[in-house]
PDB file of C-alpha atoms in Angstrom:
ATOM      1  CA  MET A  16     -61.877  69.667 114.713  1.00 42.00           C
ATOM      2  CA  SER A  17     -64.949  68.379 112.981  1.00 41.00           C
ATOM      3  CA  GLU A  18     -64.943  65.676 110.358  1.00 43.00           C
ATOM      4  CA  GLU A  19     -67.946  64.650 108.295  1.00 41.00           C
ATOM      5  CA  LEU A  20     -68.163  61.959 105.671  1.00 41.00           C
ATOM      6  CA  SER A  21     -71.255  61.304 103.628  1.00 40.00           C
ATOM      7  CA  GLY A  22     -72.316  58.293 101.685  1.00 40.00           C
ATOM      8  CA  GLY A  23     -75.220  56.024 101.095  1.00 39.00           C
ATOM      9  CA  GLU A  24     -73.580  52.733 100.339  1.00 38.00           C
ATOM     10  CA  ASP A  25     -72.548  50.098 102.820  1.00 37.00           C
ATOM     11  CA  THR A  26     -68.758  50.239 102.887  1.00 36.00           C
ATOM     12  CA  THR A  27     -68.338  47.700 105.660  1.00 37.00           C
ATOM     13  CA  ALA A  28     -65.776  45.039 104.883  1.00 36.00           C
ATOM     14  CA  GLU A  29     -66.990  41.543 104.211  1.00 35.00           C
ATOM     15  CA  THR A  30     -67.109  39.341 107.287  1.00 39.00           C
ATOM     16  CA  ASP A  31     -69.013  36.322 108.429  1.00 38.00           C
ATOM     17  CA  GLY A  32     -72.092  38.575 108.695  1.00 40.00           C
ATOM     18  CA  ASP A  33     -73.735  40.062 111.741  1.00 40.00           C
ATOM     19  CA  ASP A  34     -73.306  36.764 113.592  1.00 39.00           C
ATOM     20  CA  SER A  35     -69.528  36.966 113.321  1.00 43.00           C
ATOM     21  CA  PRO A  36     -67.828  35.783 116.502  1.00 46.00           C
ATOM     22  CA  ASN A  37     -65.469  38.757 116.165  1.00 49.00           C
ATOM     23  CA  GLY A  38     -68.173  41.209 117.284  1.00 58.00           C
ATOM     24  CA  TYR A  39     -66.757  43.957 115.099  1.00 63.00           C
ATOM     25  CA  ARG A  40     -66.093  44.509 111.430  1.00 71.00           C
ATOM     26  CA  ARG A  41     -63.006  45.741 109.713  1.00 80.00           C
ATOM     27  CA  LEU A  42     -63.846  49.114 108.218  1.00 87.00           C
ATOM     28  CA  GLU A  43     -63.329  50.128 104.579  1.00 86.00           C
ATOM     29  CA  GLY A  44     -64.097  53.126 102.395  1.00 87.00           C
ATOM     30  CA  ALA A  45     -65.679  56.149 104.095  1.00 85.00           C
ATOM     31  CA  GLN A  46     -65.911  54.197 107.349  1.00 86.00           C
ATOM     32  CA  ALA A  47     -62.153  53.582 107.386  1.00 89.00           C
ATOM     33  CA  GLU A  48     -61.514  57.223 106.436  1.00 90.00           C
ATOM     34  CA  ILE A  49     -63.456  58.565 109.403  1.00 88.00           C
ATOM     35  CA  ARG A  50     -61.805  55.998 111.690  1.00 90.00           C
ATOM     36  CA  ASP A  51     -58.380  57.145 110.517  1.00 92.00           C
ATOM     37  CA  ALA A  52     -59.320  60.834 110.905  1.00 91.00           C
ATOM     38  CA  PHE A  53     -60.586  60.123 114.421  1.00 90.00           C
ATOM     39  CA  PHE A  54     -57.310  58.527 115.501  1.00 91.00           C
ATOM     40  CA  GLU A  55     -55.180  61.211 113.829  1.00 92.00           C
ATOM     41  CA  ALA A  56     -56.944  64.007 115.768  1.00 90.00           C
ATOM     42  CA  ASP A  57     -56.413  65.028 119.376  1.00 86.00           C
ATOM     43  CA  SER A  58     -60.063  65.980 119.838  1.00 83.00           C
ATOM     44  CA  GLY A  59     -63.191  66.835 117.891  1.00 82.00           C
ATOM     45  CA  LEU A  60     -66.595  65.766 116.702  1.00 81.00           C
ATOM     46  CA  PHE A  61     -66.848  63.118 114.011  1.00 80.00           C
ATOM     47  CA  VAL A  62     -70.155  62.679 112.196  1.00 77.00           C
ATOM     48  CA  LEU A  63     -71.306  60.094 109.677  1.00 74.00           C
ATOM     49  CA  ASP A  64     -74.175  61.609 107.711  1.00 74.00           C
ATOM     50  CA  CYS A  65     -75.692  58.919 105.511  1.00 78.00           C
ATOM     51  CA  GLY A  66     -78.819  56.901 104.976  1.00 80.00           C
ATOM     52  CA  PRO A  67     -80.113  53.801 106.731  1.00 82.00           C
ATOM     53  CA  GLY A  68     -77.978  50.700 106.317  1.00 83.00           C
ATOM     54  CA  ALA A  69     -74.782  52.574 105.485  1.00 83.00           C
ATOM     55  CA  GLY A  70     -73.023  51.284 108.594  1.00 84.00           C
ATOM     56  CA  LYS A  71     -73.036  54.304 110.907  1.00 85.00           C
ATOM     57  CA  SER A  72     -73.666  52.259 114.033  1.00 87.00           C
ATOM     58  CA  VAL A  73     -71.072  49.621 113.144  1.00 88.00           C
ATOM     59  CA  THR A  74     -68.534  52.358 112.469  1.00 90.00           C
ATOM     60  CA  ALA A  75     -69.280  54.314 115.651  1.00 90.00           C
ATOM     61  CA  ASP A  76     -69.283  51.157 117.789  1.00 92.00           C
ATOM     62  CA  THR A  77     -66.018  49.901 116.289  1.00 93.00           C
ATOM     63  CA  VAL A  78     -64.224  53.247 116.522  1.00 93.00           C
ATOM     64  CA  ALA A  79     -65.401  53.750 120.111  1.00 93.00           C
ATOM     65  CA  ALA A  80     -64.275  50.254 121.129  1.00 95.00           C
ATOM     66  CA  GLU A  81     -60.902  50.658 119.445  1.00 95.00           C
ATOM     67  CA  ASP A  82     -60.413  54.039 121.104  1.00 94.00           C
ATOM     68  CA  LEU A  83     -61.192  52.578 124.522  1.00 95.00           C
ATOM     69  CA  ALA A  84     -58.868  49.619 123.914  1.00 94.00           C
ATOM     70  CA  ARG A  85     -56.043  51.941 122.838  1.00 94.00           C
ATOM     71  CA  LYS A  86     -56.531  54.047 125.963  1.00 94.00           C
ATOM     72  CA  VAL A  87     -56.374  50.968 128.205  1.00 94.00           C
ATOM     73  CA  HIS A  88     -53.171  49.943 126.418  1.00 92.00           C
ATOM     74  CA  ASP A  89     -51.757  53.474 126.932  1.00 93.00           C
ATOM     75  CA  GLY A  90     -52.645  53.462 130.642  1.00 94.00           C
ATOM     76  CA  VAL A  91     -55.277  56.212 130.463  1.00 94.00           C
ATOM     77  CA  GLU A  92     -57.166  56.485 133.741  1.00 93.00           C
ATOM     78  CA  SER A  93     -60.964  56.169 133.279  1.00 91.00           C
ATOM     79  CA  PRO A  94     -60.926  55.781 129.475  1.00 92.00           C
ATOM     80  CA  THR A  95     -64.736  55.611 129.283  1.00 91.00           C
ATOM     81  CA  GLU A  96     -64.854  59.226 130.484  1.00 89.00           C
ATOM     82  CA  THR A  97     -62.976  60.393 127.388  1.00 89.00           C
ATOM     83  CA  LEU A  98     -65.712  59.572 124.853  1.00 88.00           C
ATOM     84  CA  CYS A  99     -69.233  60.759 124.213  1.00 87.00           C
ATOM     85  CA  LEU A 100     -71.478  58.424 122.181  1.00 89.00           C
ATOM     86  CA  THR A 101     -74.828  59.860 121.123  1.00 87.00           C
ATOM     87  CA  SER A 102     -77.752  59.362 118.813  1.00 85.00           C
ATOM     88  CA  PHE A 103     -80.934  61.312 118.201  1.00 83.00           C
ATOM     89  CA  SER A 104     -83.350  58.415 118.618  1.00 84.00           C
ATOM     90  CA  ARG A 105     -83.912  56.305 121.710  1.00 88.00           C
ATOM     91  CA  ASP A 106     -83.834  53.085 119.686  1.00 88.00           C
ATOM     92  CA  ASP A 107     -80.442  53.915 118.201  1.00 87.00           C
ATOM     93  CA  ALA A 108     -79.137  55.079 121.572  1.00 88.00           C
ATOM     94  CA  ALA A 109     -80.250  51.798 123.147  1.00 91.00           C
ATOM     95  CA  SER A 110     -78.068  49.897 120.667  1.00 92.00           C
ATOM     96  CA  ILE A 111     -74.879  51.849 121.431  1.00 92.00           C
ATOM     97  CA  LEU A 112     -73.789  49.917 124.537  1.00 93.00           C
ATOM     98  CA  PRO A 113     -74.441  46.424 123.146  1.00 94.00           C
ATOM     99  CA  GLY A 114     -72.645  47.380 119.919  1.00 94.00           C
ATOM    100  CA  VAL A 115     -69.580  48.763 121.674  1.00 95.00           C
ATOM    101  CA  GLU A 116     -69.492  45.801 124.078  1.00 95.00           C
ATOM    102  CA  ALA A 117     -69.640  43.367 121.133  1.00 94.00           C
ATOM    103  CA  ALA A 118     -66.817  45.229 119.393  1.00 94.00           C
ATOM    104  CA  LEU A 119     -64.740  45.187 122.606  1.00 95.00           C
ATOM    105  CA  ARG A 120     -65.246  41.420 122.923  1.00 95.00           C
ATOM    106  CA  GLY A 121     -64.325  41.112 119.244  1.00 92.00           C
ATOM    107  CA  PHE A 122     -61.046  42.937 119.735  1.00 92.00           C
ATOM    108  CA  ALA A 123     -60.272  40.679 122.710  1.00 94.00           C
ATOM    109  CA  ALA A 124     -61.068  37.517 120.731  1.00 92.00           C
ATOM    110  CA  ASP A 125     -59.286  38.350 117.464  1.00 90.00           C
ATOM    111  CA  PRO A 126     -55.483  38.063 117.452  1.00 88.00           C
ATOM    112  CA  GLU A 127     -55.441  40.077 114.187  1.00 87.00           C
ATOM    113  CA  ALA A 128     -57.511  42.955 115.591  1.00 88.00           C
ATOM    114  CA  PRO A 129     -55.974  46.418 115.165  1.00 88.00           C
ATOM    115  CA  VAL A 130     -55.475  46.657 118.931  1.00 90.00           C
ATOM    116  CA  ASP A 131     -54.770  44.102 121.664  1.00 90.00           C
ATOM    117  CA  LEU A 132     -57.296  43.869 124.473  1.00 94.00           C
ATOM    118  CA  ALA A 133     -57.565  41.252 127.204  1.00 95.00           C
ATOM    119  CA  PRO A 134     -61.016  39.684 127.676  1.00 96.00           C
ATOM    120  CA  ASP A 135     -61.229  40.907 131.280  1.00 96.00           C
ATOM    121  CA  ALA A 136     -60.369  44.458 130.158  1.00 95.00           C
ATOM    122  CA  ALA A 137     -63.111  44.247 127.502  1.00 96.00           C
ATOM    123  CA  ASP A 138     -65.618  43.199 130.164  1.00 95.00           C
ATOM    124  CA  GLU A 139     -64.456  45.936 132.539  1.00 95.00           C
ATOM    125  CA  LEU A 140     -64.768  48.621 129.849  1.00 94.00           C
ATOM    126  CA  GLY A 141     -68.250  47.416 128.939  1.00 93.00           C
ATOM    127  CA  GLY A 142     -69.262  47.532 132.584  1.00 93.00           C
ATOM    128  CA  SER A 143     -67.870  51.057 132.946  1.00 92.00           C
ATOM    129  CA  LEU A 144     -69.969  52.236 130.021  1.00 92.00           C
ATOM    130  CA  ARG A 145     -73.164  50.957 131.623  1.00 89.00           C
ATOM    131  CA  GLY A 146     -74.719  53.784 133.561  1.00 77.00           C
ATOM    132  CA  SER A 147     -72.421  56.365 131.987  1.00 86.00           C
ATOM    133  CA  ASP A 148     -73.976  59.760 131.353  1.00 85.00           C
ATOM    134  CA  ARG A 149     -71.789  60.030 128.241  1.00 88.00           C
ATOM    135  CA  VAL A 150     -73.752  57.413 126.289  1.00 90.00           C
ATOM    136  CA  GLY A 151     -77.336  57.874 125.112  1.00 88.00           C
ATOM    137  CA  THR A 152     -79.573  60.264 123.244  1.00 89.00           C
ATOM    138  CA  ILE A 153     -78.230  63.714 122.577  1.00 85.00           C
ATOM    139  CA  ASP A 154     -80.911  65.002 124.981  1.00 84.00           C
ATOM    140  CA  SER A 155     -79.813  62.737 127.822  1.00 86.00           C
ATOM    141  CA  VAL A 156     -76.124  63.543 127.398  1.00 85.00           C
ATOM    142  CA  LEU A 157     -76.694  67.302 127.147  1.00 83.00           C
ATOM    143  CA  GLY A 158     -79.152  67.074 130.050  1.00 82.00           C
ATOM    144  CA  ALA A 159     -76.402  65.574 132.198  1.00 84.00           C
ATOM    145  CA  VAL A 160     -74.063  68.397 131.180  1.00 82.00           C
ATOM    146  CA  PHE A 161     -76.677  71.055 131.986  1.00 82.00           C
ATOM    147  CA  GLU A 162     -77.437  69.376 135.296  1.00 84.00           C
ATOM    148  CA  ALA A 163     -73.761  69.473 136.227  1.00 84.00           C
ATOM    149  CA  VAL A 164     -73.288  73.174 135.417  1.00 84.00           C
ATOM    150  CA  ALA A 165     -76.764  74.780 135.589  1.00 81.00           C
ATOM    151  CA  GLU A 166     -76.331  76.511 138.935  1.00 81.00           C
ATOM    152  CA  GLU A 167     -72.743  77.536 138.166  1.00 85.00           C
ATOM    153  CA  VAL A 168     -73.883  79.448 135.078  1.00 84.00           C
ATOM    154  CA  GLY A 169     -76.845  81.155 136.734  1.00 84.00           C
ATOM    155  CA  PHE A 170     -79.853  78.843 136.316  1.00 80.00           C
ATOM    156  CA  ASP A 171     -82.056  77.924 139.281  1.00 81.00           C
ATOM    157  CA  GLY A 172     -82.217  74.399 137.910  1.00 74.00           C
ATOM    158  CA  VAL A 173     -82.056  72.494 134.663  1.00 70.00           C
ATOM    159  CA  PRO A 174     -84.220  74.153 131.997  1.00 63.00           C
ATOM    160  CA  ASP A 175     -86.864  71.947 130.353  1.00 64.00           C
ATOM    161  CA  ALA A 176     -86.106  71.925 126.644  1.00 58.00           C
ATOM    162  CA  ARG A 177     -88.358  69.039 125.584  1.00 56.00           C
ATOM    163  CA  ASP A 178     -90.933  69.433 122.854  1.00 52.00           C
ATOM    164  CA  ASP A 179     -93.869  68.749 125.138  1.00 52.00           C
ATOM    165  CA  ALA A 180     -94.715  68.415 128.813  1.00 48.00           C
ATOM    166  CA  ASP A 181     -94.649  64.601 128.964  1.00 50.00           C
ATOM    167  CA  GLY A 182     -91.035  64.491 127.820  1.00 49.00           C
ATOM    168  CA  ASP A 183     -91.415  62.788 124.457  1.00 48.00           C
ATOM    169  CA  GLU A 184     -88.590  63.552 122.092  1.00 47.00           C
ATOM    170  CA  ARG A 185     -89.845  64.459 118.648  1.00 41.00           C
ATOM    171  CA  TYR A 186     -87.222  64.547 115.978  1.00 40.00           C
ATOM    172  CA  GLU A 187     -87.506  64.521 112.252  1.00 36.00           C
ATOM    173  CA  LEU A 188     -83.791  64.880 111.698  1.00 38.00           C
ATOM    174  CA  ILE A 189     -81.275  63.245 109.439  1.00 39.00           C
ATOM    175  CA  ASP A 190     -80.032  59.818 110.417  1.00 44.00           C
ATOM    176  CA  ILE A 191     -76.730  60.479 112.180  1.00 47.00           C
ATOM    177  CA  ALA A 192     -74.250  58.696 114.400  1.00 50.00           C
ATOM    178  CA  ALA A 193     -71.637  60.674 116.255  1.00 53.00           C
ATOM    179  CA  VAL A 194     -68.549  59.871 118.248  1.00 56.00           C
ATOM    180  CA  SER A 195     -66.648  62.621 120.000  1.00 54.00           C
ATOM    181  CA  HIS A 196     -63.240  62.861 121.635  1.00 56.00           C
ATOM    182  CA  ILE A 197     -63.531  64.762 124.890  1.00 52.00           C
TER     183      ILE A 197
END
């Protein structure tokens, strides 16, 4: 299952702004549509393809946090191992963990949040995400996958697929945020 929604306008619901103590934003418009599609599916890749400032990171962070909170509520063992959160750029990838952690804290702090989450569970989930090989640039996540299976599929080691010898990633790709059910 793959779901893609495009748009260039910010469809994030009005809140107290980025400094909101909630740590997450209620989603509206295309953001709410992709959130709903994500939770209606058993698995798949969900991509927001839109320009800067459209709310891709807020949406991905919020959906990821809600998914993790739901899985804790449902008793899923190791819920952080059921998601893959990627971005093409290092800067965007570096903001994934803080964004998801803020959304988790927001769910824990807001009695009207779409899912109940205890503050200690929010902290534990955030800690589990740190150091996860399922969060980062697409290169780092796929590199971890290749490393895990390279020898099993006939490689002597992990192939070097970088653009140049010093390891710099060079992308001139569309601005994308992706969240995937595993």
